[in-house]
PDB file of C-alpha atoms in Angstrom:
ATOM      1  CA  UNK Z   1      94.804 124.639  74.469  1.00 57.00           C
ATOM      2  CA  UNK Z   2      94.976 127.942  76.093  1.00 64.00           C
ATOM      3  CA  UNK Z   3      94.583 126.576  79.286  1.00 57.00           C
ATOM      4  CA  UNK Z   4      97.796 123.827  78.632  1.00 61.00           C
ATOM      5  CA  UNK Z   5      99.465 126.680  77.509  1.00 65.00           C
ATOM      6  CA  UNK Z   6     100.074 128.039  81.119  1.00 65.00           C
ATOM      7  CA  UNK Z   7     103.295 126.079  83.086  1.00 71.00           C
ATOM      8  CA  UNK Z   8     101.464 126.705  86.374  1.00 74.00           C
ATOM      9  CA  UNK Z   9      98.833 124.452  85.043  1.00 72.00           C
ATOM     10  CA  UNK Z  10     101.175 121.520  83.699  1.00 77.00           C
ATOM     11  CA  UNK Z  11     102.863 121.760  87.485  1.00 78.00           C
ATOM     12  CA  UNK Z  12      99.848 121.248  88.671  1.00 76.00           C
ATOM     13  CA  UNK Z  13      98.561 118.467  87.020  1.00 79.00           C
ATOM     14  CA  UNK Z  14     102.229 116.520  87.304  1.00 83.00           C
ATOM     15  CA  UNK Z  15     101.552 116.872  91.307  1.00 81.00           C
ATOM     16  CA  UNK Z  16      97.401 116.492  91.101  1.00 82.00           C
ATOM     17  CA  UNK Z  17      98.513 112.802  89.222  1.00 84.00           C
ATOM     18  CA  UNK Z  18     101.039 112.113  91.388  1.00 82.00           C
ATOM     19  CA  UNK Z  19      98.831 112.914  94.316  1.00 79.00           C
ATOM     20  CA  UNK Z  20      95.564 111.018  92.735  1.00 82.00           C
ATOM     21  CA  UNK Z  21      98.119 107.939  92.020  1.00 84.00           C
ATOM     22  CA  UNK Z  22      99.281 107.723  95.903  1.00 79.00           C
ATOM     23  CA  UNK Z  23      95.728 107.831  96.914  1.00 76.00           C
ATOM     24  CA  UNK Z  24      94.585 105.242  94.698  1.00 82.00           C
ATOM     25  CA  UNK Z  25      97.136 102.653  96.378  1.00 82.00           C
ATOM     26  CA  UNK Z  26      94.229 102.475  99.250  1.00 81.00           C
ATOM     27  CA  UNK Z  27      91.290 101.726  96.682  1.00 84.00           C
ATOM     28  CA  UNK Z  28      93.777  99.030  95.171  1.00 87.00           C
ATOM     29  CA  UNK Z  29      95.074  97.075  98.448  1.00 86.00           C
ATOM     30  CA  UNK Z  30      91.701  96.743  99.042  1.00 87.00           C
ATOM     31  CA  UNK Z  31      90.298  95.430  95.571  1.00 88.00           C
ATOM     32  CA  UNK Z  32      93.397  93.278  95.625  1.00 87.00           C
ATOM     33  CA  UNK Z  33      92.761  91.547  98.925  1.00 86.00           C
ATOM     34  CA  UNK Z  34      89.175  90.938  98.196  1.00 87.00           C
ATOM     35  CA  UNK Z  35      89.233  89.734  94.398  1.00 88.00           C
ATOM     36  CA  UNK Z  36      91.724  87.294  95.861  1.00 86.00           C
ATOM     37  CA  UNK Z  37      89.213  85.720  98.152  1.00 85.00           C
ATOM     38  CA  UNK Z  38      87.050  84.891  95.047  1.00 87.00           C
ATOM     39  CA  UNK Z  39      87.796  81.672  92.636  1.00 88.00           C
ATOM     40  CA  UNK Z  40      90.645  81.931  89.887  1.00 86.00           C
ATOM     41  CA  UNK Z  41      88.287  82.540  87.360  1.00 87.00           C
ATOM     42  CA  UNK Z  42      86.739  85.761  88.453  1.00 89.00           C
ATOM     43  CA  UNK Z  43      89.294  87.476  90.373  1.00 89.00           C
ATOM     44  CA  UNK Z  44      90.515  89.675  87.431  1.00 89.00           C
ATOM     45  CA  UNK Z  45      86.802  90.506  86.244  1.00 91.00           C
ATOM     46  CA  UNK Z  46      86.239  91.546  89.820  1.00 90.00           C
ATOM     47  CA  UNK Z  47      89.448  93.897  89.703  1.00 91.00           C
ATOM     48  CA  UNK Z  48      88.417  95.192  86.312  1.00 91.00           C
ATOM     49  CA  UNK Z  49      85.032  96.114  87.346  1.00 90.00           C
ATOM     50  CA  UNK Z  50      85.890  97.608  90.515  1.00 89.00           C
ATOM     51  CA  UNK Z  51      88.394 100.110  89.301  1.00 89.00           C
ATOM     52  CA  UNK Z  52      86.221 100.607  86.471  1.00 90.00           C
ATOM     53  CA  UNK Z  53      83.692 101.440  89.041  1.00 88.00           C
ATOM     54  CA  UNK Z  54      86.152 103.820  90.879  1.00 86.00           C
ATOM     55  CA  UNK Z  55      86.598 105.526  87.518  1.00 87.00           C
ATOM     56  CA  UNK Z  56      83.155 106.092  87.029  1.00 89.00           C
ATOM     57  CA  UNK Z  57      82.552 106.828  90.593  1.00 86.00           C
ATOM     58  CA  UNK Z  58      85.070 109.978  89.976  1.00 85.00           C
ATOM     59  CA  UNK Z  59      84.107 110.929  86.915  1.00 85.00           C
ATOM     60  CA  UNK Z  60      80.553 111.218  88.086  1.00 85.00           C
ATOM     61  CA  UNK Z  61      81.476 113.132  91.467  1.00 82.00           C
ATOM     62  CA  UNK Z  62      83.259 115.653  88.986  1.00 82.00           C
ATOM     63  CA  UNK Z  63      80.585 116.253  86.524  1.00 80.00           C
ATOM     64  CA  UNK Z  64      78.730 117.183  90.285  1.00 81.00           C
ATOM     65  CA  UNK Z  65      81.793 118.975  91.802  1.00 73.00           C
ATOM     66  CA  UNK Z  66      79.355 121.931  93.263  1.00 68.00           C
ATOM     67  CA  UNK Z  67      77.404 119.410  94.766  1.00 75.00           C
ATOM     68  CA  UNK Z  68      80.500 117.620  96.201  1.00 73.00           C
ATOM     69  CA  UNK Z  69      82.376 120.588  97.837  1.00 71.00           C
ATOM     70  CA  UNK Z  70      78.673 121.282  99.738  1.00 72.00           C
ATOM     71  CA  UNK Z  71      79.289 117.717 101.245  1.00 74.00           C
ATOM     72  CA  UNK Z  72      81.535 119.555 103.544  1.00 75.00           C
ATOM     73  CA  UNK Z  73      79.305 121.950 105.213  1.00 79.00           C
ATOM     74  CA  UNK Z  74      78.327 121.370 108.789  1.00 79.00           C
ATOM     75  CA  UNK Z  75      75.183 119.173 109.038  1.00 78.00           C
ATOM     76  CA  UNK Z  76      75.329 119.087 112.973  1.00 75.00           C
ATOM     77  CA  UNK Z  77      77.091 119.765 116.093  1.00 75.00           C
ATOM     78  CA  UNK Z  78      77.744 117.892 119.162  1.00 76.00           C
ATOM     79  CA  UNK Z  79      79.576 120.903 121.026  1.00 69.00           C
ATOM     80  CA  UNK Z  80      82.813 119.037 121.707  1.00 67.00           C
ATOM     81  CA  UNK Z  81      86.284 120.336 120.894  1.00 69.00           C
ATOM     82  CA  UNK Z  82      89.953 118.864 121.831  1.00 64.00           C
ATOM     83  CA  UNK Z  83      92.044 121.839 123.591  1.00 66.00           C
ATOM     84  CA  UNK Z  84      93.421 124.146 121.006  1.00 67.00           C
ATOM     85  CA  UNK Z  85      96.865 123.237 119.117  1.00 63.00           C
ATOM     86  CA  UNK Z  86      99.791 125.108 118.323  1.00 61.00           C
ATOM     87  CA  UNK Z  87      98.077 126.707 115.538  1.00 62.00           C
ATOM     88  CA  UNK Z  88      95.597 127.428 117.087  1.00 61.00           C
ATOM     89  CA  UNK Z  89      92.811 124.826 115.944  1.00 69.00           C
ATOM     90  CA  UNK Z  90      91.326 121.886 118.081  1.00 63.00           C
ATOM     91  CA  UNK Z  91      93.026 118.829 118.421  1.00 62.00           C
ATOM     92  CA  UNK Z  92      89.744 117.283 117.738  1.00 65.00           C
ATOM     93  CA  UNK Z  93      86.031 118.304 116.879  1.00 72.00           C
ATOM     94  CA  UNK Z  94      82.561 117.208 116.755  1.00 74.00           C
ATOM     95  CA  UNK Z  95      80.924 119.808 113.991  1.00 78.00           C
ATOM     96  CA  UNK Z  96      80.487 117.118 111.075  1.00 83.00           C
ATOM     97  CA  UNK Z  97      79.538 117.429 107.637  1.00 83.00           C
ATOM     98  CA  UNK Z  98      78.540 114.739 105.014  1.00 83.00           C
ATOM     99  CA  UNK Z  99      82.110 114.202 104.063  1.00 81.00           C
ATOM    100  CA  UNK Z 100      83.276 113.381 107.584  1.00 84.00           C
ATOM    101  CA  UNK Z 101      80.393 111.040 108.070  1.00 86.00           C
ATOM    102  CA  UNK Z 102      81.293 108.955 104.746  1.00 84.00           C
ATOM    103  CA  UNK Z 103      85.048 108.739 106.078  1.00 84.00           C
ATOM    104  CA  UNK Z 104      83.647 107.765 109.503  1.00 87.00           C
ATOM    105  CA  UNK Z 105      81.743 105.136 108.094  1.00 87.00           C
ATOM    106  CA  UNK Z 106      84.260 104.089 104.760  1.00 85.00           C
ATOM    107  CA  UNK Z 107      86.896 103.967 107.988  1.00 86.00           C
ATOM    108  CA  UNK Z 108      84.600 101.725 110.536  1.00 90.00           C
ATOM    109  CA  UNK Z 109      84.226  99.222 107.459  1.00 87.00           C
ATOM    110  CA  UNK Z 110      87.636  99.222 106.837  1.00 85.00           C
ATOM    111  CA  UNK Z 111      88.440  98.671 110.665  1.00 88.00           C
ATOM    112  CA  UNK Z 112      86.053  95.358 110.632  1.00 87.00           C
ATOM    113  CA  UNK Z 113      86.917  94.308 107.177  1.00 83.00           C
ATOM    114  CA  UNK Z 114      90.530  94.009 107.811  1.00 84.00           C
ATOM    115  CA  UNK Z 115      90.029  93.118 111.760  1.00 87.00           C
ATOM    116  CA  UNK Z 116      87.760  89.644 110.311  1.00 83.00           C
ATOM    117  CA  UNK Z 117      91.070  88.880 107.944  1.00 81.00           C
ATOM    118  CA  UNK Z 118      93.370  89.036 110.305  1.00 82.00           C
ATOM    119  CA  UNK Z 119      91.445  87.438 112.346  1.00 81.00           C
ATOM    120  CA  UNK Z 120      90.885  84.234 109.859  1.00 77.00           C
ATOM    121  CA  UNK Z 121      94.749  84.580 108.973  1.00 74.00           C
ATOM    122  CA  UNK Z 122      96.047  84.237 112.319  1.00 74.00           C
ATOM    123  CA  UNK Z 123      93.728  81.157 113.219  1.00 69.00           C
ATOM    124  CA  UNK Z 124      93.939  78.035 111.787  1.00 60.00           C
ATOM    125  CA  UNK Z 125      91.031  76.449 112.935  1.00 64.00           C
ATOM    126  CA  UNK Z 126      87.962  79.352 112.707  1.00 56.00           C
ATOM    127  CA  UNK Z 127      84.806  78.909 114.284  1.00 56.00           C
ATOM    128  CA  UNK Z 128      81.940  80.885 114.341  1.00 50.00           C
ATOM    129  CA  UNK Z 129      82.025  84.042 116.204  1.00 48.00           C
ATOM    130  CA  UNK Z 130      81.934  87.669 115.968  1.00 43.00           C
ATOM    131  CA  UNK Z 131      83.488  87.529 112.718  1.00 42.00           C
ATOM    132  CA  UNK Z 132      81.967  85.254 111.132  1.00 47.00           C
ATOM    133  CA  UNK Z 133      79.423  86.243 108.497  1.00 47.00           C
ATOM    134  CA  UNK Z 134      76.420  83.662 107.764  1.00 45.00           C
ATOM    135  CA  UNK Z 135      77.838  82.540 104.487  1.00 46.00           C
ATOM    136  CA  UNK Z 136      81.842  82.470 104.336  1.00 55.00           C
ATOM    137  CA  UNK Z 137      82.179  81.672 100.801  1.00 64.00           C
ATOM    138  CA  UNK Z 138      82.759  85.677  99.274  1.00 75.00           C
ATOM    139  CA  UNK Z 139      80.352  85.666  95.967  1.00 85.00           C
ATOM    140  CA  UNK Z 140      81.145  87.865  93.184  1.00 87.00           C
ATOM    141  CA  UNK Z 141      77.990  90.124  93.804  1.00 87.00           C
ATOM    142  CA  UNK Z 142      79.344  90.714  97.649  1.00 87.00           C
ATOM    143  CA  UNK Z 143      82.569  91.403  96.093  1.00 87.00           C
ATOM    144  CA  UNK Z 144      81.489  93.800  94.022  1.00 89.00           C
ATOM    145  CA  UNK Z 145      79.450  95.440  96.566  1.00 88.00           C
ATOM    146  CA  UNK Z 146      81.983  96.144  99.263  1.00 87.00           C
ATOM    147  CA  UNK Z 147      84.265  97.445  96.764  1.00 87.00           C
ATOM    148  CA  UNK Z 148      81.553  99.646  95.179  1.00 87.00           C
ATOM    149  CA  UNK Z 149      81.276 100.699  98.935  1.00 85.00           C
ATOM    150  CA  UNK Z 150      84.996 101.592  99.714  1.00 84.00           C
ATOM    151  CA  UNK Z 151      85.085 103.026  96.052  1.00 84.00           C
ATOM    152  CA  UNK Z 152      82.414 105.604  97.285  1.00 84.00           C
ATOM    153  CA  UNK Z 153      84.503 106.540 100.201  1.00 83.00           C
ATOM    154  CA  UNK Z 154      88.347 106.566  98.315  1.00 82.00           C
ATOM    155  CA  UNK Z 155      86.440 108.205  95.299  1.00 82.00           C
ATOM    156  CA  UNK Z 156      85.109 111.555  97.823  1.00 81.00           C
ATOM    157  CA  UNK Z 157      88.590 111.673  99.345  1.00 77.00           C
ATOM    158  CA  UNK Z 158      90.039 111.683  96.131  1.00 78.00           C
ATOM    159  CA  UNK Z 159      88.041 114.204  94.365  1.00 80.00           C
ATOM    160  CA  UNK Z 160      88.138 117.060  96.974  1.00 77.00           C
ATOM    161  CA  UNK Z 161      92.284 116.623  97.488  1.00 74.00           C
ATOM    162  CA  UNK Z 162      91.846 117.708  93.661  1.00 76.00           C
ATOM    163  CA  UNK Z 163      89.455 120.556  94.216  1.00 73.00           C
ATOM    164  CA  UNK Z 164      91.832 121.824  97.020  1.00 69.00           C
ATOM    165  CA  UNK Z 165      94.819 121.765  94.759  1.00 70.00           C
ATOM    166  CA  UNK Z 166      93.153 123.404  91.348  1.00 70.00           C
ATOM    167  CA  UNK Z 167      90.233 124.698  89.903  1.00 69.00           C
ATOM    168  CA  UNK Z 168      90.187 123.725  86.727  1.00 75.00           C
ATOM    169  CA  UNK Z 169      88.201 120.801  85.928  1.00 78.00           C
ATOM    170  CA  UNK Z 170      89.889 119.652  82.431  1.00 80.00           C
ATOM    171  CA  UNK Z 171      92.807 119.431  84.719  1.00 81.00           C
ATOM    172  CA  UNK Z 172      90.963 117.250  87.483  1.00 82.00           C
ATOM    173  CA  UNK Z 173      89.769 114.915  85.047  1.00 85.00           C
ATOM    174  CA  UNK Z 174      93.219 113.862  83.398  1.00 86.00           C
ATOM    175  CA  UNK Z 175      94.967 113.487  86.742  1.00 85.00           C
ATOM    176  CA  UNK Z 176      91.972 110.963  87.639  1.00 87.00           C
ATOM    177  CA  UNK Z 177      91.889 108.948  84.126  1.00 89.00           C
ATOM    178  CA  UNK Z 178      95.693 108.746  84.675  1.00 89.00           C
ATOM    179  CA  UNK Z 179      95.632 107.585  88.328  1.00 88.00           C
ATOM    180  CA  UNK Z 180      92.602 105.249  87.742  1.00 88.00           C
ATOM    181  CA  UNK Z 181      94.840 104.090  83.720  1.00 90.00           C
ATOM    182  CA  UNK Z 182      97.282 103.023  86.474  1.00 90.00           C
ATOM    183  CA  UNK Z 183      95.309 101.692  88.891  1.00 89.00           C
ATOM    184  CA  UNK Z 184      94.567  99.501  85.949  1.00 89.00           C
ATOM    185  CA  UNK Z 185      98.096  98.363  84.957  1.00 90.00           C
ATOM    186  CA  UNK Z 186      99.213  97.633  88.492  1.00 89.00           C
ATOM    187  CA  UNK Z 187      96.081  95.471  89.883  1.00 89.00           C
ATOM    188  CA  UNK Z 188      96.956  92.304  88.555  1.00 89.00           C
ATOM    189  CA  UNK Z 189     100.626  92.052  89.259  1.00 89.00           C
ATOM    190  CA  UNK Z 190     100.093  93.535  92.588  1.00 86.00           C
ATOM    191  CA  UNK Z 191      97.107  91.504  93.439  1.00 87.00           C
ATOM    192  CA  UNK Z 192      99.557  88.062  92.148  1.00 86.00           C
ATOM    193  CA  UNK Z 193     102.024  89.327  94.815  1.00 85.00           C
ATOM    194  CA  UNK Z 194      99.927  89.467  97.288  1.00 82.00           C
ATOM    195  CA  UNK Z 195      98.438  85.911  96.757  1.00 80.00           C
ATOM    196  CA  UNK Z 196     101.968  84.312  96.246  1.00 81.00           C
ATOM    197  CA  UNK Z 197     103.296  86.053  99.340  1.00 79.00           C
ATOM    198  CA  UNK Z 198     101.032  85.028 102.531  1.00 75.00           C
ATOM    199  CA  UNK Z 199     103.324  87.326 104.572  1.00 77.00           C
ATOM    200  CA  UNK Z 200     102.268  90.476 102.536  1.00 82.00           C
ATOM    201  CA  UNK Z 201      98.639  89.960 102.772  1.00 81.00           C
ATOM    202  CA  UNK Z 202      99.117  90.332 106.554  1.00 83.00           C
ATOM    203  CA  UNK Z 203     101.275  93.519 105.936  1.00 84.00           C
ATOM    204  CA  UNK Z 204      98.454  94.645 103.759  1.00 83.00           C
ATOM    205  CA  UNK Z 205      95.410  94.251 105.862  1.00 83.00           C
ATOM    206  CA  UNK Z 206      97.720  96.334 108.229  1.00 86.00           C
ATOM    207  CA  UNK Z 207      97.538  98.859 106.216  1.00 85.00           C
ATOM    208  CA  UNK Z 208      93.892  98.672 105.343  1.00 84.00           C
ATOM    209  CA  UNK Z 209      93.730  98.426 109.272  1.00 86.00           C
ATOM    210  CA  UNK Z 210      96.000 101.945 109.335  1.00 87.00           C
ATOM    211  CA  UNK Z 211      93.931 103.904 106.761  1.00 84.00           C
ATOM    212  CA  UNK Z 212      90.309 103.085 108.459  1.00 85.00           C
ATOM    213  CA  UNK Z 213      92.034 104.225 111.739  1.00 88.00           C
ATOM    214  CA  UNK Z 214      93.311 107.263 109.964  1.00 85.00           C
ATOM    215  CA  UNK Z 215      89.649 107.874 107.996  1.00 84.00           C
ATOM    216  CA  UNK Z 216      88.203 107.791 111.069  1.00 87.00           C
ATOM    217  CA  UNK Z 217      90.244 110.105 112.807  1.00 85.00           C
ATOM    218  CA  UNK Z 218      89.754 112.839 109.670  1.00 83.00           C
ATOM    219  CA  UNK Z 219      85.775 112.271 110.288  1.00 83.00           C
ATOM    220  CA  UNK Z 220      86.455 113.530 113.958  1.00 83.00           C
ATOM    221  CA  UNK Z 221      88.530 116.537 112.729  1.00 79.00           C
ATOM    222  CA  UNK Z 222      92.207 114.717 113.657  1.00 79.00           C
ATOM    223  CA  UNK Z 223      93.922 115.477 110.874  1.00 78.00           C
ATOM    224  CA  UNK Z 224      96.667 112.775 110.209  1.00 78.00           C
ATOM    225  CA  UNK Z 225      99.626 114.471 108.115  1.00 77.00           C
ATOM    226  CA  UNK Z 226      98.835 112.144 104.802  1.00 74.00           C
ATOM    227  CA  UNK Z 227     102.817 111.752 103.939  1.00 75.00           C
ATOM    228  CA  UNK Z 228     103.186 110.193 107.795  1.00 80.00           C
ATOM    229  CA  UNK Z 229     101.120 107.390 106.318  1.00 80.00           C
ATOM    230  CA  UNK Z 230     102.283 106.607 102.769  1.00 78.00           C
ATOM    231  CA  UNK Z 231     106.385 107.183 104.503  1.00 84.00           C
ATOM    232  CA  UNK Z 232     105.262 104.453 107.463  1.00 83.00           C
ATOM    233  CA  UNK Z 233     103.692 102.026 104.705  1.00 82.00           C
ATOM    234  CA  UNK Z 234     106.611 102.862 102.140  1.00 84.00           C
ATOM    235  CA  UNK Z 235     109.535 101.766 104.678  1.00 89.00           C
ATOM    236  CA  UNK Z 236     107.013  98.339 105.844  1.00 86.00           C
ATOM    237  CA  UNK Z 237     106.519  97.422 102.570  1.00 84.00           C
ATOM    238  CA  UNK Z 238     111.096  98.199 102.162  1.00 88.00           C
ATOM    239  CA  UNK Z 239     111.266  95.795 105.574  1.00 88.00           C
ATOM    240  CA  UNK Z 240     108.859  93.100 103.582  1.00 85.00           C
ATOM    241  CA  UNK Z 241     110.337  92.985 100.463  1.00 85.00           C
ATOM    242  CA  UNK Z 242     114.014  92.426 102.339  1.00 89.00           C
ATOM    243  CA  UNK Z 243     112.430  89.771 104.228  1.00 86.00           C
ATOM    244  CA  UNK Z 244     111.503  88.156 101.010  1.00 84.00           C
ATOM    245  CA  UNK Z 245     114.491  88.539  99.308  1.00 87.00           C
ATOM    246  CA  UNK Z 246     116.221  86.975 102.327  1.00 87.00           C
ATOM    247  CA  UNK Z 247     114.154  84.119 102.805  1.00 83.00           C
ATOM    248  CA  UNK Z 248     114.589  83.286  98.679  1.00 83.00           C
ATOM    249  CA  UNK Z 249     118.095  83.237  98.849  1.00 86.00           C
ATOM    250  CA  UNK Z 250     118.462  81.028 101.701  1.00 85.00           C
ATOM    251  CA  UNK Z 251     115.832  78.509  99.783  1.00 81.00           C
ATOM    252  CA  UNK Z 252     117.870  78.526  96.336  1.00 84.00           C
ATOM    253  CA  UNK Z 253     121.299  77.886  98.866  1.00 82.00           C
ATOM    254  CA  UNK Z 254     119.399  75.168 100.617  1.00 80.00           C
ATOM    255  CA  UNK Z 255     118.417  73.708  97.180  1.00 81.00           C
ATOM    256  CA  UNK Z 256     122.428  73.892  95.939  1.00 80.00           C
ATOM    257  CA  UNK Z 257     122.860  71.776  98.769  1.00 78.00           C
ATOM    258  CA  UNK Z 258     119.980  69.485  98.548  1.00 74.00           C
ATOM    259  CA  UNK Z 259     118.798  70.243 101.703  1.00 65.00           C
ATOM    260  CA  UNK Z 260     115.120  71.311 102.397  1.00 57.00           C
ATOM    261  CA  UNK Z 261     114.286  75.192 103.242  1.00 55.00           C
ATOM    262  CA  UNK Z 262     114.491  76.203 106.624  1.00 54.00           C
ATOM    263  CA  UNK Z 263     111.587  75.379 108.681  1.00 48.00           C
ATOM    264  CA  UNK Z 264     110.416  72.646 106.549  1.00 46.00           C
ATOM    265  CA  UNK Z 265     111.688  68.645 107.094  1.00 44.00           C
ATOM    266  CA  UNK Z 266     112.571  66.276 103.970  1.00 42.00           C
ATOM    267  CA  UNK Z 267     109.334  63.609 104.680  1.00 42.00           C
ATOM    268  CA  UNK Z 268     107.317  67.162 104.334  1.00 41.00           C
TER     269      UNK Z 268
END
């Protein structure tokens, strides 16, 4: 109570939330996309016990949070630097810790992950190739598994923003409850969008495509402004949702006139 009782600590919980909420959007494209490859039946169990697992996943990293920051010292040292910036620091680097070898690997899955989906969404007729995984029907145990995997990754990233922004763990652990409370609320509606809109789940494997890129780049010490990325995926996702809206009003004024939506012929 005495630590709630100090402003500077509600301000910084608002923003931690707020911060731990815009992060989470990542973990949840991703759980999204992939409980929507599953059958009917199992695609909400598979969101549930994902984010459940990201919850767990954060809460654990926190109760280990000395542990955690170590994850950032140097490990090793290839001796390459980018030429210096105009602060003064490298434009890129090649000292890595633990940390920036999780994001380099959480960021090369994401890069294949959403490259294979695009992939299978842009050609109608698949065949086997690079791609292609032995079995193409998704089970709920792989599910489960590459989520648990990306969960890892979002889950680190998440949990040392909030050790850079306060240092009070109480604090920490209601901004991620919150985040992860929403996470919960938003997965199912957002997930239903995505299936009933084919369009978006190309948008959204963009963005999965975006982040890996960007996780990537944060393992090699390029530092990509975070607010660049949410603004760029903020005024795609604006662009989609007009493009929606269009294309529903022209189908209901095709239907007043009994005429078949654009694009589509009356013996179709």
């Amino acid at each position: 109570m005495t630590l709630f009782a100090d402003p500077t600590v509600w301000a910084a919980l608002m923003t931690l939330i707020v911060m731990e909420v815009v992060l989470g959007i990542d973990n949840l494209i991703f759980i999204s996309i992939l409980s929507n490859k599953l059958p009917e039946g199992q695609r909400q169990r598979a969101r549930r016990v994902g984010i459940s697992l990201a919850l767990i996943m954060r809460l654990a990293l926190l109760s280990t949070i000395a542990w955690l920051v170590g994850l950032t010292a140097p490990v090793f040292d290839l001796g390459f630097q980018g030429a210096p910036g105009a602060h003064g620091e490298p434009s890129f680097e090649t000292e890595f810790s633990w940390r920036d070898l999780i994001l380099i690997a959480g960021g090369l899955f994401l890069v294949w992950k959403a490259t294979k989906e695009i992939h299978h969404n842009a050609d109608p007729n698949p065949n086997d190739d690079l791609f292609d995984s032995p079995s193409k029907t998704l089970t709920f145990g792989a599910a489960i598994v590459q989520i648990l995997m990306l969960d890892l990754v979002f889950s680190i990233d998440s949990i040392l923003t909030a050790v850079g922004m306060t240092d009070h763990l109480p604090v920490m652990v209601i901004a991620v409850i919150v985040a992860v409370v929403v996470m919960f609320v938003a997965a199912d509606p957002l997930a239903n969008f995505i299936h009933h809109n084919p369009t978006v789940v190309m948008l959204a494997l963009g963005f999965l495509l975006m982040i890996g890129a960007v996780l990537i780049a944060d393992g090699f010490g390029v530092h990509v402004p975070k607010g660049y990325i949410y603004a760029a995926m903020a005024f795609s996702a604006a662009v989609e949702g007009l493009n929606i809206w269009s294309r529903r009003r022209q189908a209901k004024a095709a239907a007043a006139r009994g005429e078949a939506p654009s694009g589509i012929t009356s013996g179709e």
